[in-house]
JSON list of N, CA and C in Angstrom, two decimals:
[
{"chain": "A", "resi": 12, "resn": "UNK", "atom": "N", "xyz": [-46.62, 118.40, 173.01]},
{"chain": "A", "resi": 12, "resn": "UNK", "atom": "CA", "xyz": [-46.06, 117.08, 173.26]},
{"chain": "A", "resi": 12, "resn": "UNK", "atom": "C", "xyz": [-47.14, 116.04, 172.98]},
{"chain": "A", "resi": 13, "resn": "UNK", "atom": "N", "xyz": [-46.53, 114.77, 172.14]},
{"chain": "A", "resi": 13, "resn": "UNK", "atom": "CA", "xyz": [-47.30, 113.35, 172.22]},
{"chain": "A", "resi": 13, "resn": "UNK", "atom": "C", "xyz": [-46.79, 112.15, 172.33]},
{"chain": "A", "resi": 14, "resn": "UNK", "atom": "N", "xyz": [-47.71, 111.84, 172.92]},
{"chain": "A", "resi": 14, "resn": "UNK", "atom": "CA", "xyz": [-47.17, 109.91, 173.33]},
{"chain": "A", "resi": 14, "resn": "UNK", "atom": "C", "xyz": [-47.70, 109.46, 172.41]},
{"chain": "A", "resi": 15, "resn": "UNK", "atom": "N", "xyz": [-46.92, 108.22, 172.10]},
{"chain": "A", "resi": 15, "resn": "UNK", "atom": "CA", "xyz": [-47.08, 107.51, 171.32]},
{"chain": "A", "resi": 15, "resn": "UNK", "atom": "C", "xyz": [-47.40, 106.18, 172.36]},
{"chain": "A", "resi": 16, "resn": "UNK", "atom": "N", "xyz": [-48.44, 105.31, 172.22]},
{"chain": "A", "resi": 16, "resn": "UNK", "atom": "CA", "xyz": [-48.69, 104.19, 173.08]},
{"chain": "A", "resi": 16, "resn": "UNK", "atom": "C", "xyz": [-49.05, 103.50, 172.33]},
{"chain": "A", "resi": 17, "resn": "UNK", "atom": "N", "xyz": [-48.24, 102.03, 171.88]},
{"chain": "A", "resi": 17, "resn": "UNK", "atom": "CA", "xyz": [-48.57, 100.68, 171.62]},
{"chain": "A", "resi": 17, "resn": "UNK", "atom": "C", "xyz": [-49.31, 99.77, 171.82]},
{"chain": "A", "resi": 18, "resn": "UNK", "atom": "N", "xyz": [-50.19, 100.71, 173.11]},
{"chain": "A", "resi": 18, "resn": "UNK", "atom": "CA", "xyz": [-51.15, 99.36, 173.53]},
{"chain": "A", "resi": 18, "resn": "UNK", "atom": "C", "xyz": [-52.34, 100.43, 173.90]},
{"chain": "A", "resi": 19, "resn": "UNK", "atom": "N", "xyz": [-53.56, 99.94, 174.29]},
{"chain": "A", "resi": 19, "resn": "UNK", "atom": "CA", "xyz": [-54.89, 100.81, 174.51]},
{"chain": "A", "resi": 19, "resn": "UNK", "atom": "C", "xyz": [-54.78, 101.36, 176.09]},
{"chain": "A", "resi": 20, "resn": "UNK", "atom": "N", "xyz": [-54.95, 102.71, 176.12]},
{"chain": "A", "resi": 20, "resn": "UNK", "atom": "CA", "xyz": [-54.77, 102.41, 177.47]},
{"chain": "A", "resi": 20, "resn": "UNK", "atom": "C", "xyz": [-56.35, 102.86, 178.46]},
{"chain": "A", "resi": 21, "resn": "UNK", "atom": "N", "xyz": [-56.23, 102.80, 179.87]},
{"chain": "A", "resi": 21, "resn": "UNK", "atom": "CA", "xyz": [-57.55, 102.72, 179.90]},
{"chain": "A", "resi": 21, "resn": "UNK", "atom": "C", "xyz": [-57.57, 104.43, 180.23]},
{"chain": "A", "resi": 22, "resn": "UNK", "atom": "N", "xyz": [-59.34, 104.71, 180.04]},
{"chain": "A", "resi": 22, "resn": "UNK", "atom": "CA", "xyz": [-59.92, 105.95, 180.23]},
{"chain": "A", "resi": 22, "resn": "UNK", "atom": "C", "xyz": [-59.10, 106.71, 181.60]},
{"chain": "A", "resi": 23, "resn": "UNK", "atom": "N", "xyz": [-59.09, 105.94, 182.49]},
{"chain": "A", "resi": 23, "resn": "UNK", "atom": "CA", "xyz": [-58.61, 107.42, 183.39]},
{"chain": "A", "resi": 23, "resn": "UNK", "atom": "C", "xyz": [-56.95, 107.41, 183.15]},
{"chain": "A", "resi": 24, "resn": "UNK", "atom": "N", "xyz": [-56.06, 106.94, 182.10]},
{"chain": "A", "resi": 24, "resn": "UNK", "atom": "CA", "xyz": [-54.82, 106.54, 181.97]},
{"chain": "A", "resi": 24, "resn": "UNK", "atom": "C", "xyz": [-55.18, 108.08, 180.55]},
{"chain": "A", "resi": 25, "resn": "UNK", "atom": "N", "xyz": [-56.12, 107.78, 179.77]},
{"chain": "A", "resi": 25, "resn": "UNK", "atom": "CA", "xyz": [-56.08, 108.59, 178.52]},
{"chain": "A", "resi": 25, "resn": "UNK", "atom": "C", "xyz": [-56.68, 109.93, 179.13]},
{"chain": "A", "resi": 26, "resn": "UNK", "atom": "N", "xyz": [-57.21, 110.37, 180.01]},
{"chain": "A", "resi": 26, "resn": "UNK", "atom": "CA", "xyz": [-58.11, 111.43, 180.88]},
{"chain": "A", "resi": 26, "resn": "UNK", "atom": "C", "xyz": [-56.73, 112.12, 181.88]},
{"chain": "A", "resi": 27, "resn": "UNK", "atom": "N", "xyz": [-56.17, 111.26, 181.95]},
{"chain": "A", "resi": 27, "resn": "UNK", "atom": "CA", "xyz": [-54.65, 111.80, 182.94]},
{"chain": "A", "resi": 27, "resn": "UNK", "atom": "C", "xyz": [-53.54, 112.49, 182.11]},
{"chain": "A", "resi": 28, "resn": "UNK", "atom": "N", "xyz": [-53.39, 112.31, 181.19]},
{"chain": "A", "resi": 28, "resn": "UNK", "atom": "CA", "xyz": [-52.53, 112.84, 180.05]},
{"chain": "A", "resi": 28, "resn": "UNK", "atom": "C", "xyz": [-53.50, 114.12, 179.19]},
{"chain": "A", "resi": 29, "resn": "UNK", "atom": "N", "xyz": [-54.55, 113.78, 178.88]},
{"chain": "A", "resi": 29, "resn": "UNK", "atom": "CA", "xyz": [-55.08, 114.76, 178.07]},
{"chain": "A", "resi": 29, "resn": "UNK", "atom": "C", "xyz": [-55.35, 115.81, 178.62]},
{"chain": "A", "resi": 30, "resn": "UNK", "atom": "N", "xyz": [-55.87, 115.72, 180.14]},
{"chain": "A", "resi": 30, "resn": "UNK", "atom": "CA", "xyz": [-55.51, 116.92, 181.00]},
{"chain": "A", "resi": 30, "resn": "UNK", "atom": "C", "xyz": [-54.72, 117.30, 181.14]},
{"chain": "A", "resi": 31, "resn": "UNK", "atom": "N", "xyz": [-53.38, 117.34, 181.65]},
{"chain": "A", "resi": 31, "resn": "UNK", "atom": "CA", "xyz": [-51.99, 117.55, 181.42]},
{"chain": "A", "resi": 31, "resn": "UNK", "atom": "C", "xyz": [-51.74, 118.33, 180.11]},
{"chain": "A", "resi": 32, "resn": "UNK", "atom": "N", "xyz": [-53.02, 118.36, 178.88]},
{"chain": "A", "resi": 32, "resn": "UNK", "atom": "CA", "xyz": [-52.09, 118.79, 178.15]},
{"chain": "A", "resi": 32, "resn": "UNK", "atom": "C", "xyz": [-51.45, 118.26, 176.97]},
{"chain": "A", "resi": 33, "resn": "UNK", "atom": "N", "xyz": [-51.40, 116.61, 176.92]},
{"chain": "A", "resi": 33, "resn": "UNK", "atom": "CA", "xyz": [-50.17, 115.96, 176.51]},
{"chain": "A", "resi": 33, "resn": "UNK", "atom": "C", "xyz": [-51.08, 114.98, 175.40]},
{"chain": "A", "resi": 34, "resn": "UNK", "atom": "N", "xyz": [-50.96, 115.37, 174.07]},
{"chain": "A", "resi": 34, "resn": "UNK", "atom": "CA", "xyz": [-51.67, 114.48, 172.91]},
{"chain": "A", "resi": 34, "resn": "UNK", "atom": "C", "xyz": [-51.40, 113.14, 173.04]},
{"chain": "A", "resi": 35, "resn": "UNK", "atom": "N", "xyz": [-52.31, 112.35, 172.29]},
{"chain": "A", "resi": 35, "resn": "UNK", "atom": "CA", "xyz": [-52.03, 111.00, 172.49]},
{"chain": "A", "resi": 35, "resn": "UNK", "atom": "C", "xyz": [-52.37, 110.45, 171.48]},
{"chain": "A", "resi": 36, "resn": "UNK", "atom": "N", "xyz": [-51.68, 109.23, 170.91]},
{"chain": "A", "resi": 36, "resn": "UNK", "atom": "CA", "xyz": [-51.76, 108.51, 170.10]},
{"chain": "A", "resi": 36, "resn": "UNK", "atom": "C", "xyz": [-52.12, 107.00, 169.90]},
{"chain": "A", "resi": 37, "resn": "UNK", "atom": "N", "xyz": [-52.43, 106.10, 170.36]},
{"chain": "A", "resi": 37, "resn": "UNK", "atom": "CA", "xyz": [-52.91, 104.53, 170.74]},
{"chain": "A", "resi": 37, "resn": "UNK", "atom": "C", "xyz": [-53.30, 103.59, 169.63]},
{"chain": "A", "resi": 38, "resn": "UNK", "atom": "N", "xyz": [-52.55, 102.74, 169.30]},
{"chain": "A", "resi": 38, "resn": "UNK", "atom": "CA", "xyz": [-52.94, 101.88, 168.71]},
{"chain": "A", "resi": 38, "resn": "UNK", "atom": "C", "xyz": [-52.44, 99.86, 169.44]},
{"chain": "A", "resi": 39, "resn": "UNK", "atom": "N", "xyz": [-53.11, 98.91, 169.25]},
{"chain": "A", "resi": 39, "resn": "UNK", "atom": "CA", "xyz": [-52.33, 97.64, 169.80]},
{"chain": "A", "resi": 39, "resn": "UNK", "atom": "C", "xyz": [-51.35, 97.76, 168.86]},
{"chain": "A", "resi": 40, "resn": "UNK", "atom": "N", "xyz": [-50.18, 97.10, 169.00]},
{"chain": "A", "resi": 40, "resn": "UNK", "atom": "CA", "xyz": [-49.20, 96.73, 168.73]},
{"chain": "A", "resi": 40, "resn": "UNK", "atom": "C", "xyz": [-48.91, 95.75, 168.52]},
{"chain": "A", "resi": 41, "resn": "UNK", "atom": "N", "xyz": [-49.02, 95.28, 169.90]},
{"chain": "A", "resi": 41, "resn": "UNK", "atom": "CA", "xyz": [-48.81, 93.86, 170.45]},
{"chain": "A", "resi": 41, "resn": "UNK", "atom": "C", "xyz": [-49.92, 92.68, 170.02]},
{"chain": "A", "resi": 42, "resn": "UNK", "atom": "N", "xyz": [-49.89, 91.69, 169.33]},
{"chain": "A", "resi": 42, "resn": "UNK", "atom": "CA", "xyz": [-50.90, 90.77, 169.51]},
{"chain": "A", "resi": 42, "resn": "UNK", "atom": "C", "xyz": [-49.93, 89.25, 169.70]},
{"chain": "A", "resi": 43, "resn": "UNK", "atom": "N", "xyz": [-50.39, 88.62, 170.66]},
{"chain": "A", "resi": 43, "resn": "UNK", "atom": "CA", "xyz": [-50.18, 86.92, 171.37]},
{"chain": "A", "resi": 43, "resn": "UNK", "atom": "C", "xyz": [-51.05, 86.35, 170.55]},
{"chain": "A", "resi": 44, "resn": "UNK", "atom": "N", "xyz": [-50.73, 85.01, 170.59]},
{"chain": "A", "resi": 44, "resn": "UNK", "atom": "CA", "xyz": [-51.35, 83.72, 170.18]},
{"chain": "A", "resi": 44, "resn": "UNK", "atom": "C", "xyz": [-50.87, 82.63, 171.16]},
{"chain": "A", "resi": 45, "resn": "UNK", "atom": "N", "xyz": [-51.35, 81.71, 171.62]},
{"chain": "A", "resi": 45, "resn": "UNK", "atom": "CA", "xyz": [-50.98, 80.47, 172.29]},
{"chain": "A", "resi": 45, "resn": "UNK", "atom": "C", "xyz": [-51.02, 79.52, 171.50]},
{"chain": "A", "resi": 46, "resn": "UNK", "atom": "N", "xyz": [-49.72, 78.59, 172.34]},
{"chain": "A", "resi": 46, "resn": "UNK", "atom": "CA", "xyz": [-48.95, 77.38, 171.08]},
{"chain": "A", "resi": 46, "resn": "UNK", "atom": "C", "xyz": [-49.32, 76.30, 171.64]},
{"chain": "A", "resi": 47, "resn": "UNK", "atom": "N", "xyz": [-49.56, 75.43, 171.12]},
{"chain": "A", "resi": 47, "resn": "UNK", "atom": "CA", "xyz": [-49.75, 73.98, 171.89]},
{"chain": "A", "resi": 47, "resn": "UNK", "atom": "C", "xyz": [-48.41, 73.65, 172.53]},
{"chain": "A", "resi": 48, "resn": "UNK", "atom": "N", "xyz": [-47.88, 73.36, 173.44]},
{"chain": "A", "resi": 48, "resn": "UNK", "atom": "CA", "xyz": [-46.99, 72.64, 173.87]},
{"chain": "A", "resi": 48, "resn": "UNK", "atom": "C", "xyz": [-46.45, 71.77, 174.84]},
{"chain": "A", "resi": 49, "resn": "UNK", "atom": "N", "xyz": [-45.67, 70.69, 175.09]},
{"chain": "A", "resi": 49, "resn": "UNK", "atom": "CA", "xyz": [-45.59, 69.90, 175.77]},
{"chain": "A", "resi": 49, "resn": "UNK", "atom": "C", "xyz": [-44.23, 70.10, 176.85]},
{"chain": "A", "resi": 50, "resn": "UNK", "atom": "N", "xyz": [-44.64, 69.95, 177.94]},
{"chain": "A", "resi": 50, "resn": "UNK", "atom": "CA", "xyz": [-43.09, 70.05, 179.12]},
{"chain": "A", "resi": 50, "resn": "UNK", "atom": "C", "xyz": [-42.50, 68.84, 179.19]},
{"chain": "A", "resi": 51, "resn": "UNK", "atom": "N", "xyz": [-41.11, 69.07, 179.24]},
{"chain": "A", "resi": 51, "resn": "UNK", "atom": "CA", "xyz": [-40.48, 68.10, 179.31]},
{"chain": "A", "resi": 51, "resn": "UNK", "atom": "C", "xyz": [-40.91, 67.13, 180.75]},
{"chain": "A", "resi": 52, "resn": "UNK", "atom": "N", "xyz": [-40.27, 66.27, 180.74]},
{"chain": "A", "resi": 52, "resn": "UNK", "atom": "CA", "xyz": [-40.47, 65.56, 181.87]},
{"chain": "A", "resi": 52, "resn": "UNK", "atom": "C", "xyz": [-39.59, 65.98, 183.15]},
{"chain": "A", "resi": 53, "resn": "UNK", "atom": "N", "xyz": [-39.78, 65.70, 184.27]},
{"chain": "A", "resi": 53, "resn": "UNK", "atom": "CA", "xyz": [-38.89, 66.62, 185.43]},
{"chain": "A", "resi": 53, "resn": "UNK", "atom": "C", "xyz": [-38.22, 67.90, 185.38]},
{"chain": "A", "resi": 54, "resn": "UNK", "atom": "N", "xyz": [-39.68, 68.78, 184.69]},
{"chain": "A", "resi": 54, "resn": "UNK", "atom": "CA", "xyz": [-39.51, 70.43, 184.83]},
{"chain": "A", "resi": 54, "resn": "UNK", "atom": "C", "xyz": [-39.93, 71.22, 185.96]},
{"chain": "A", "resi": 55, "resn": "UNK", "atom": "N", "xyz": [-38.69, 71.88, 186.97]},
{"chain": "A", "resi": 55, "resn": "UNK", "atom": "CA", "xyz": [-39.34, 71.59, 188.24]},
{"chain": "A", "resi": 55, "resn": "UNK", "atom": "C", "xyz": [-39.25, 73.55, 188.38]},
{"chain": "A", "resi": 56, "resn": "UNK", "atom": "N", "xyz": [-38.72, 74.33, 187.39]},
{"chain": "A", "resi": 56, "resn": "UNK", "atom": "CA", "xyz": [-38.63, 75.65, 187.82]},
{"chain": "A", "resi": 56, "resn": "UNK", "atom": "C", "xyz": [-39.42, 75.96, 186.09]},
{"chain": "A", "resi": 57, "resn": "UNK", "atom": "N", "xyz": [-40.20, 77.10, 186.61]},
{"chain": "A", "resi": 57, "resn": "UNK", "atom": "CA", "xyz": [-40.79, 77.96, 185.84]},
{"chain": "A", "resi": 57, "resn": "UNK", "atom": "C", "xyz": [-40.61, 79.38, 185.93]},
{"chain": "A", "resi": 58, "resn": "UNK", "atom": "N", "xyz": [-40.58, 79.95, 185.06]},
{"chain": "A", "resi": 58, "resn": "UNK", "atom": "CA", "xyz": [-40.37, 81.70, 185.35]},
{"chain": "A", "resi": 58, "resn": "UNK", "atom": "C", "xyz": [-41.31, 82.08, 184.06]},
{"chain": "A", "resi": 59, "resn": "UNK", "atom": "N", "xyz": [-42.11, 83.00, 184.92]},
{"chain": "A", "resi": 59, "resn": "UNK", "atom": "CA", "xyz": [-44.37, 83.76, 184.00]},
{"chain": "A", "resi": 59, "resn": "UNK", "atom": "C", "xyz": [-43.17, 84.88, 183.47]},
{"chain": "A", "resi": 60, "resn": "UNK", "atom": "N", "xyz": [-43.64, 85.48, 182.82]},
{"chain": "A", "resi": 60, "resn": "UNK", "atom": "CA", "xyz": [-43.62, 87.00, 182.07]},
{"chain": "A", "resi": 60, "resn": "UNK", "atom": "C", "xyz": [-44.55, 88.02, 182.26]},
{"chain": "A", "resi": 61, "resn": "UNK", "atom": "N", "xyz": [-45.48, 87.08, 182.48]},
{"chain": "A", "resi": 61, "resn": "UNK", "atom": "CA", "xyz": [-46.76, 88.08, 182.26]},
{"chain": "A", "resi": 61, "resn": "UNK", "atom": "C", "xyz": [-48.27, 87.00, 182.69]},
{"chain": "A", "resi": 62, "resn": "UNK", "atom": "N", "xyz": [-49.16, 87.39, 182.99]},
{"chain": "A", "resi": 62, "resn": "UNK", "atom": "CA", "xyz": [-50.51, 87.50, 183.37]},
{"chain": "A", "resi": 62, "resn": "UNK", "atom": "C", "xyz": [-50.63, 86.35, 182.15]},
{"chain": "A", "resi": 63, "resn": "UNK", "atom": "N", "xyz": [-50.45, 86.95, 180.59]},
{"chain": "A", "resi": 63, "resn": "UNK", "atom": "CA", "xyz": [-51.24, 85.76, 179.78]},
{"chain": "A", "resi": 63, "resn": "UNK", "atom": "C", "xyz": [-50.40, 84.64, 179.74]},
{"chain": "A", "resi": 64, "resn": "UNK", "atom": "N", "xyz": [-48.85, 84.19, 179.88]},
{"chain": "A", "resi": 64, "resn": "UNK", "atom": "CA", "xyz": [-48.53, 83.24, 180.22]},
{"chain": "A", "resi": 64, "resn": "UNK", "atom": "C", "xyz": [-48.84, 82.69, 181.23]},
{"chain": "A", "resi": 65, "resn": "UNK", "atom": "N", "xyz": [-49.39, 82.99, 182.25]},
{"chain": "A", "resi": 65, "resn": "UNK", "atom": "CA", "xyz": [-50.15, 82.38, 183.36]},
{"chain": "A", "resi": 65, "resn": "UNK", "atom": "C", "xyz": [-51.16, 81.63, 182.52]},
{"chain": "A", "resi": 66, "resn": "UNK", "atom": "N", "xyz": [-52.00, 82.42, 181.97]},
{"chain": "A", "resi": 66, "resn": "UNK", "atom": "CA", "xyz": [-53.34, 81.57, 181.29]},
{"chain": "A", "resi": 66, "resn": "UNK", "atom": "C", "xyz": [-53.05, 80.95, 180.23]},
{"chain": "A", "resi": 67, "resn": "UNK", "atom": "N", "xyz": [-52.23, 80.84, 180.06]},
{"chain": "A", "resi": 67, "resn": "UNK", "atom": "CA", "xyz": [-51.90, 80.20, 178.75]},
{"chain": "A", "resi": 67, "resn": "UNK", "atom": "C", "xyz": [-51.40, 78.61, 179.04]},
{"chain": "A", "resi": 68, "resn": "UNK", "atom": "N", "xyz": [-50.48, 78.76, 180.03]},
{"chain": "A", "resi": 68, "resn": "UNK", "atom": "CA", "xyz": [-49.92, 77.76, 180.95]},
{"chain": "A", "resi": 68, "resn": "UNK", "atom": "C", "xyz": [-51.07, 76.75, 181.22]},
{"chain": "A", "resi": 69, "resn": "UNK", "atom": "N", "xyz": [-52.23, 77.40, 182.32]},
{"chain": "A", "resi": 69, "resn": "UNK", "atom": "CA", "xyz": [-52.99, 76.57, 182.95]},
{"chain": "A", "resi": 69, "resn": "UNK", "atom": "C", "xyz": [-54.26, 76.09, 181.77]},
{"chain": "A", "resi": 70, "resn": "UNK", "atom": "N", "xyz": [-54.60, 76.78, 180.22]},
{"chain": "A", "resi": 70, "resn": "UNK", "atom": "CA", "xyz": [-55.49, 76.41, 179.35]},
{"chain": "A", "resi": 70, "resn": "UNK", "atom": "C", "xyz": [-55.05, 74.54, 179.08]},
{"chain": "A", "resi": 71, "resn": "UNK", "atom": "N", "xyz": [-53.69, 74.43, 179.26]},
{"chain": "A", "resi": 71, "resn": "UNK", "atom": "CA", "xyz": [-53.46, 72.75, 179.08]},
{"chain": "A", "resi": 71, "resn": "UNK", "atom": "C", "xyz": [-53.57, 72.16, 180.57]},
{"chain": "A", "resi": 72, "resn": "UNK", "atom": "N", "xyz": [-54.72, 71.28, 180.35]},
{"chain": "A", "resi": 72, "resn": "UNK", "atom": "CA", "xyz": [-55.37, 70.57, 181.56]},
{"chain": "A", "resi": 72, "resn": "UNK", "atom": "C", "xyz": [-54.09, 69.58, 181.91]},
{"chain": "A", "resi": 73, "resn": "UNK", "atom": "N", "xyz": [-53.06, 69.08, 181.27]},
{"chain": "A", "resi": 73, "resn": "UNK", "atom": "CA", "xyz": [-51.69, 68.56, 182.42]},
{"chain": "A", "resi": 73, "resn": "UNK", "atom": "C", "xyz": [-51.08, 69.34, 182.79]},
{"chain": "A", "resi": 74, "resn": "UNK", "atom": "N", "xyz": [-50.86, 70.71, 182.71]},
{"chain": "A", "resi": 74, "resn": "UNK", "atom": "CA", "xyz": [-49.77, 71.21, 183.01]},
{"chain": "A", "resi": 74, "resn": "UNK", "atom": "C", "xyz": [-50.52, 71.51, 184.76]},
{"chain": "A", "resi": 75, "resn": "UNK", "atom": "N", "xyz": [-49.27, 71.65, 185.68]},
{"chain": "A", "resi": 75, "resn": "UNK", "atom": "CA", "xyz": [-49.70, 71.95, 186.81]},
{"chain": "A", "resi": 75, "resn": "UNK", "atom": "C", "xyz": [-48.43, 72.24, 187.60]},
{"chain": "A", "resi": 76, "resn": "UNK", "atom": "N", "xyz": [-48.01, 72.63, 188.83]},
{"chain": "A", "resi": 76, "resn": "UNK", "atom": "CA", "xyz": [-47.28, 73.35, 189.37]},
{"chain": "A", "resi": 76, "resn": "UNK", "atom": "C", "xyz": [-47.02, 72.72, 190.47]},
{"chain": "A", "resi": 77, "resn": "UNK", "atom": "N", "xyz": [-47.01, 71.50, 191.20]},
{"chain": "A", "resi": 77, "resn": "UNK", "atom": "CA", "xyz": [-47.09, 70.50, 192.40]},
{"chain": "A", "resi": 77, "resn": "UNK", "atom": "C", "xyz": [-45.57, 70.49, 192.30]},
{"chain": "A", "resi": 78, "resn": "UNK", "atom": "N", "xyz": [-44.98, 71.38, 193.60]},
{"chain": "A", "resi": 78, "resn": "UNK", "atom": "CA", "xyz": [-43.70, 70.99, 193.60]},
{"chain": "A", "resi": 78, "resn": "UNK", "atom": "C", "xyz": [-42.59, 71.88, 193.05]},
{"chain": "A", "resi": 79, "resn": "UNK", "atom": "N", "xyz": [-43.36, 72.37, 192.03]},
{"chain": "A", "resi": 79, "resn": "UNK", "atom": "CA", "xyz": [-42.16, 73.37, 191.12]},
{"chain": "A", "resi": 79, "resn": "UNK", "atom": "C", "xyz": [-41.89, 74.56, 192.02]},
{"chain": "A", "resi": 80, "resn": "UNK", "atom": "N", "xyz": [-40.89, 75.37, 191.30]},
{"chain": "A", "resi": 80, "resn": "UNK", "atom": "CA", "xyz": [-40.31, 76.87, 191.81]},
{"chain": "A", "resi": 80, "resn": "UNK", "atom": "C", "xyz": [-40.75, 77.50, 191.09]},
{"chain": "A", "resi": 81, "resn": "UNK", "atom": "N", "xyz": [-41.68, 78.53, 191.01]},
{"chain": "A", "resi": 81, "resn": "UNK", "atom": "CA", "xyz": [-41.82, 79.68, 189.99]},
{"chain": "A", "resi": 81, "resn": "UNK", "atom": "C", "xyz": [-41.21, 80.71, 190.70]},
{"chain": "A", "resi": 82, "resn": "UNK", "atom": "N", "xyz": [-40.82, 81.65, 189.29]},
{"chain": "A", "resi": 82, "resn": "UNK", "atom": "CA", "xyz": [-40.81, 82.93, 189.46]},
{"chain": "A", "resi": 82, "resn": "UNK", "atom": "C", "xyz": [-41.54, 83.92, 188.48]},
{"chain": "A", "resi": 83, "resn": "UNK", "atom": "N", "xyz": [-41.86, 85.01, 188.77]},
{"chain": "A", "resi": 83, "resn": "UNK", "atom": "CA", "xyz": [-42.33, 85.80, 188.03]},
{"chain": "A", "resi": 83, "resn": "UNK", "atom": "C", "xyz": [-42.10, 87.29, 187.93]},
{"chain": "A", "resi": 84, "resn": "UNK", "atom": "N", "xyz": [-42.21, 87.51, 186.76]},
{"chain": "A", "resi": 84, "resn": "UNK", "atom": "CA", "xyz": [-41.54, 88.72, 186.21]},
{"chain": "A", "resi": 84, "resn": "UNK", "atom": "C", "xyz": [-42.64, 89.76, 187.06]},
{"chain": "A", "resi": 85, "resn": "UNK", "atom": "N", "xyz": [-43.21, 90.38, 187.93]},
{"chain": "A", "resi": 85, "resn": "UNK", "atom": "CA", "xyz": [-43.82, 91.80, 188.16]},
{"chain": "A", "resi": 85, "resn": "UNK", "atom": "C", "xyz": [-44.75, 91.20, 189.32]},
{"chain": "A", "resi": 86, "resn": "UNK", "atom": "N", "xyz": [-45.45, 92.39, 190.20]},
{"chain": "A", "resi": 86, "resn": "UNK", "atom": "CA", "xyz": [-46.62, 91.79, 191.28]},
{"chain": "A", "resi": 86, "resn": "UNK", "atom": "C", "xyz": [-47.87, 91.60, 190.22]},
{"chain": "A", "resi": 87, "resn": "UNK", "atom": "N", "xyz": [-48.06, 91.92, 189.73]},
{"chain": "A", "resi": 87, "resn": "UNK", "atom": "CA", "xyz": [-49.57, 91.45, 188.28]},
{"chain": "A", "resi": 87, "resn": "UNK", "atom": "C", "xyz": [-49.69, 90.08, 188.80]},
{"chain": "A", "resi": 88, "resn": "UNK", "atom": "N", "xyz": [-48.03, 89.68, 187.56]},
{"chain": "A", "resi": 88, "resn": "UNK", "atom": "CA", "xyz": [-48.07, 88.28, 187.20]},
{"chain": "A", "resi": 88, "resn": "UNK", "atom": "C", "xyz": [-47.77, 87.49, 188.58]},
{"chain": "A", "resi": 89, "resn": "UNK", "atom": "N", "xyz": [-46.99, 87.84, 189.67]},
{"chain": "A", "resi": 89, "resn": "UNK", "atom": "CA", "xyz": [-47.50, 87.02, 190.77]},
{"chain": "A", "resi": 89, "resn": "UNK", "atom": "C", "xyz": [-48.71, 86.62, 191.49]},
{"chain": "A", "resi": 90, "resn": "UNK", "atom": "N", "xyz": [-49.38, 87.81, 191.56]},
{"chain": "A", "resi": 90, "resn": "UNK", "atom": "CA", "xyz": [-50.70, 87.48, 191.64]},
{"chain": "A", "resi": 90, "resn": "UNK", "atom": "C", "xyz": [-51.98, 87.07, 190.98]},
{"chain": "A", "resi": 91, "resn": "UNK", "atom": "N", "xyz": [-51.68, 86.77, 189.76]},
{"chain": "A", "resi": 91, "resn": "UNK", "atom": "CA", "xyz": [-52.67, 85.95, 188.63]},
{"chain": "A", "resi": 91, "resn": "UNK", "atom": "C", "xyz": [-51.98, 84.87, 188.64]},
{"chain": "A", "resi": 92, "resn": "UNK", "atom": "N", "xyz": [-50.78, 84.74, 189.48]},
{"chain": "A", "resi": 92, "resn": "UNK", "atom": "CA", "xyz": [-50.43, 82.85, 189.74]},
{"chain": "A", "resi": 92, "resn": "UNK", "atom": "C", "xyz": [-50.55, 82.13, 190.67]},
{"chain": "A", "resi": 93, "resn": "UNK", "atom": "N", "xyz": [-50.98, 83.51, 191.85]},
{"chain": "A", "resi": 93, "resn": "UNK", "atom": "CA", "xyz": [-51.19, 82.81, 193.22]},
{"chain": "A", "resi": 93, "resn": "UNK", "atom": "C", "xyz": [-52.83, 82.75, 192.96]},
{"chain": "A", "resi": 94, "resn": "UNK", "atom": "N", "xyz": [-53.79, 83.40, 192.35]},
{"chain": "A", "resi": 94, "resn": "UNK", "atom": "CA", "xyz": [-55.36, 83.18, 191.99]},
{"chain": "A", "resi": 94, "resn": "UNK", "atom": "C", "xyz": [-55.35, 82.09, 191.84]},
{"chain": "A", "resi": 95, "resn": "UNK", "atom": "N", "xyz": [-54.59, 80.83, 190.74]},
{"chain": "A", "resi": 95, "resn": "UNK", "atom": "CA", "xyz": [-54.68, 79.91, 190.10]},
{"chain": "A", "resi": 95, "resn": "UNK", "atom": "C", "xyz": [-53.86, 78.98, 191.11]},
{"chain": "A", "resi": 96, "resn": "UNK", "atom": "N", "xyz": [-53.38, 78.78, 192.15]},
{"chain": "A", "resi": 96, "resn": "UNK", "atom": "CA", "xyz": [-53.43, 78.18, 193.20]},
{"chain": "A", "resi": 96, "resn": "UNK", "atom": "C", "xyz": [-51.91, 77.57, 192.96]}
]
């Protein structure tokens, strides 16, 4: 048996499978870029995806969260939004 994994995974993730037994394959897949962009005016709910939309969000020095509703997709990304206050 082999996995096929889209993304790198870490040493005791590749050490857990190869013991097992179980070949592995790893390459990224995935690559992001961040867009410049502007929020509308009286945007009061947000919903993260993920950890780098968190950082991606707060890299523009207006954007800010006073007031809004977030939600977020997983405990990760809740907690790389509660870090950022």
């Amino acid at each position: 048996k082999t996995i096929l994994s889209t993304r790198e995974l870490t040493a005791p993730q590749r050490d857990l499978l190869l013991g097992a037994g179980v070949g592995l394959v790893q390459y990224n897949a995935i690559h992001t870029l961040p867009i410049e962009f502007d929020l509308p005016s009286g945007t009061d709910h947000f919903i993260f995806t993920s950890g780098r939309a968190v950082d991606v969000f707060f890299q523009h020095p207006r954007n800010d969260l006073k007031g809004a509703k977030c939600f977020c997709v997983g405990e990760r990304t809740a907690s790389k939004l509660a870090e950022k206050g």
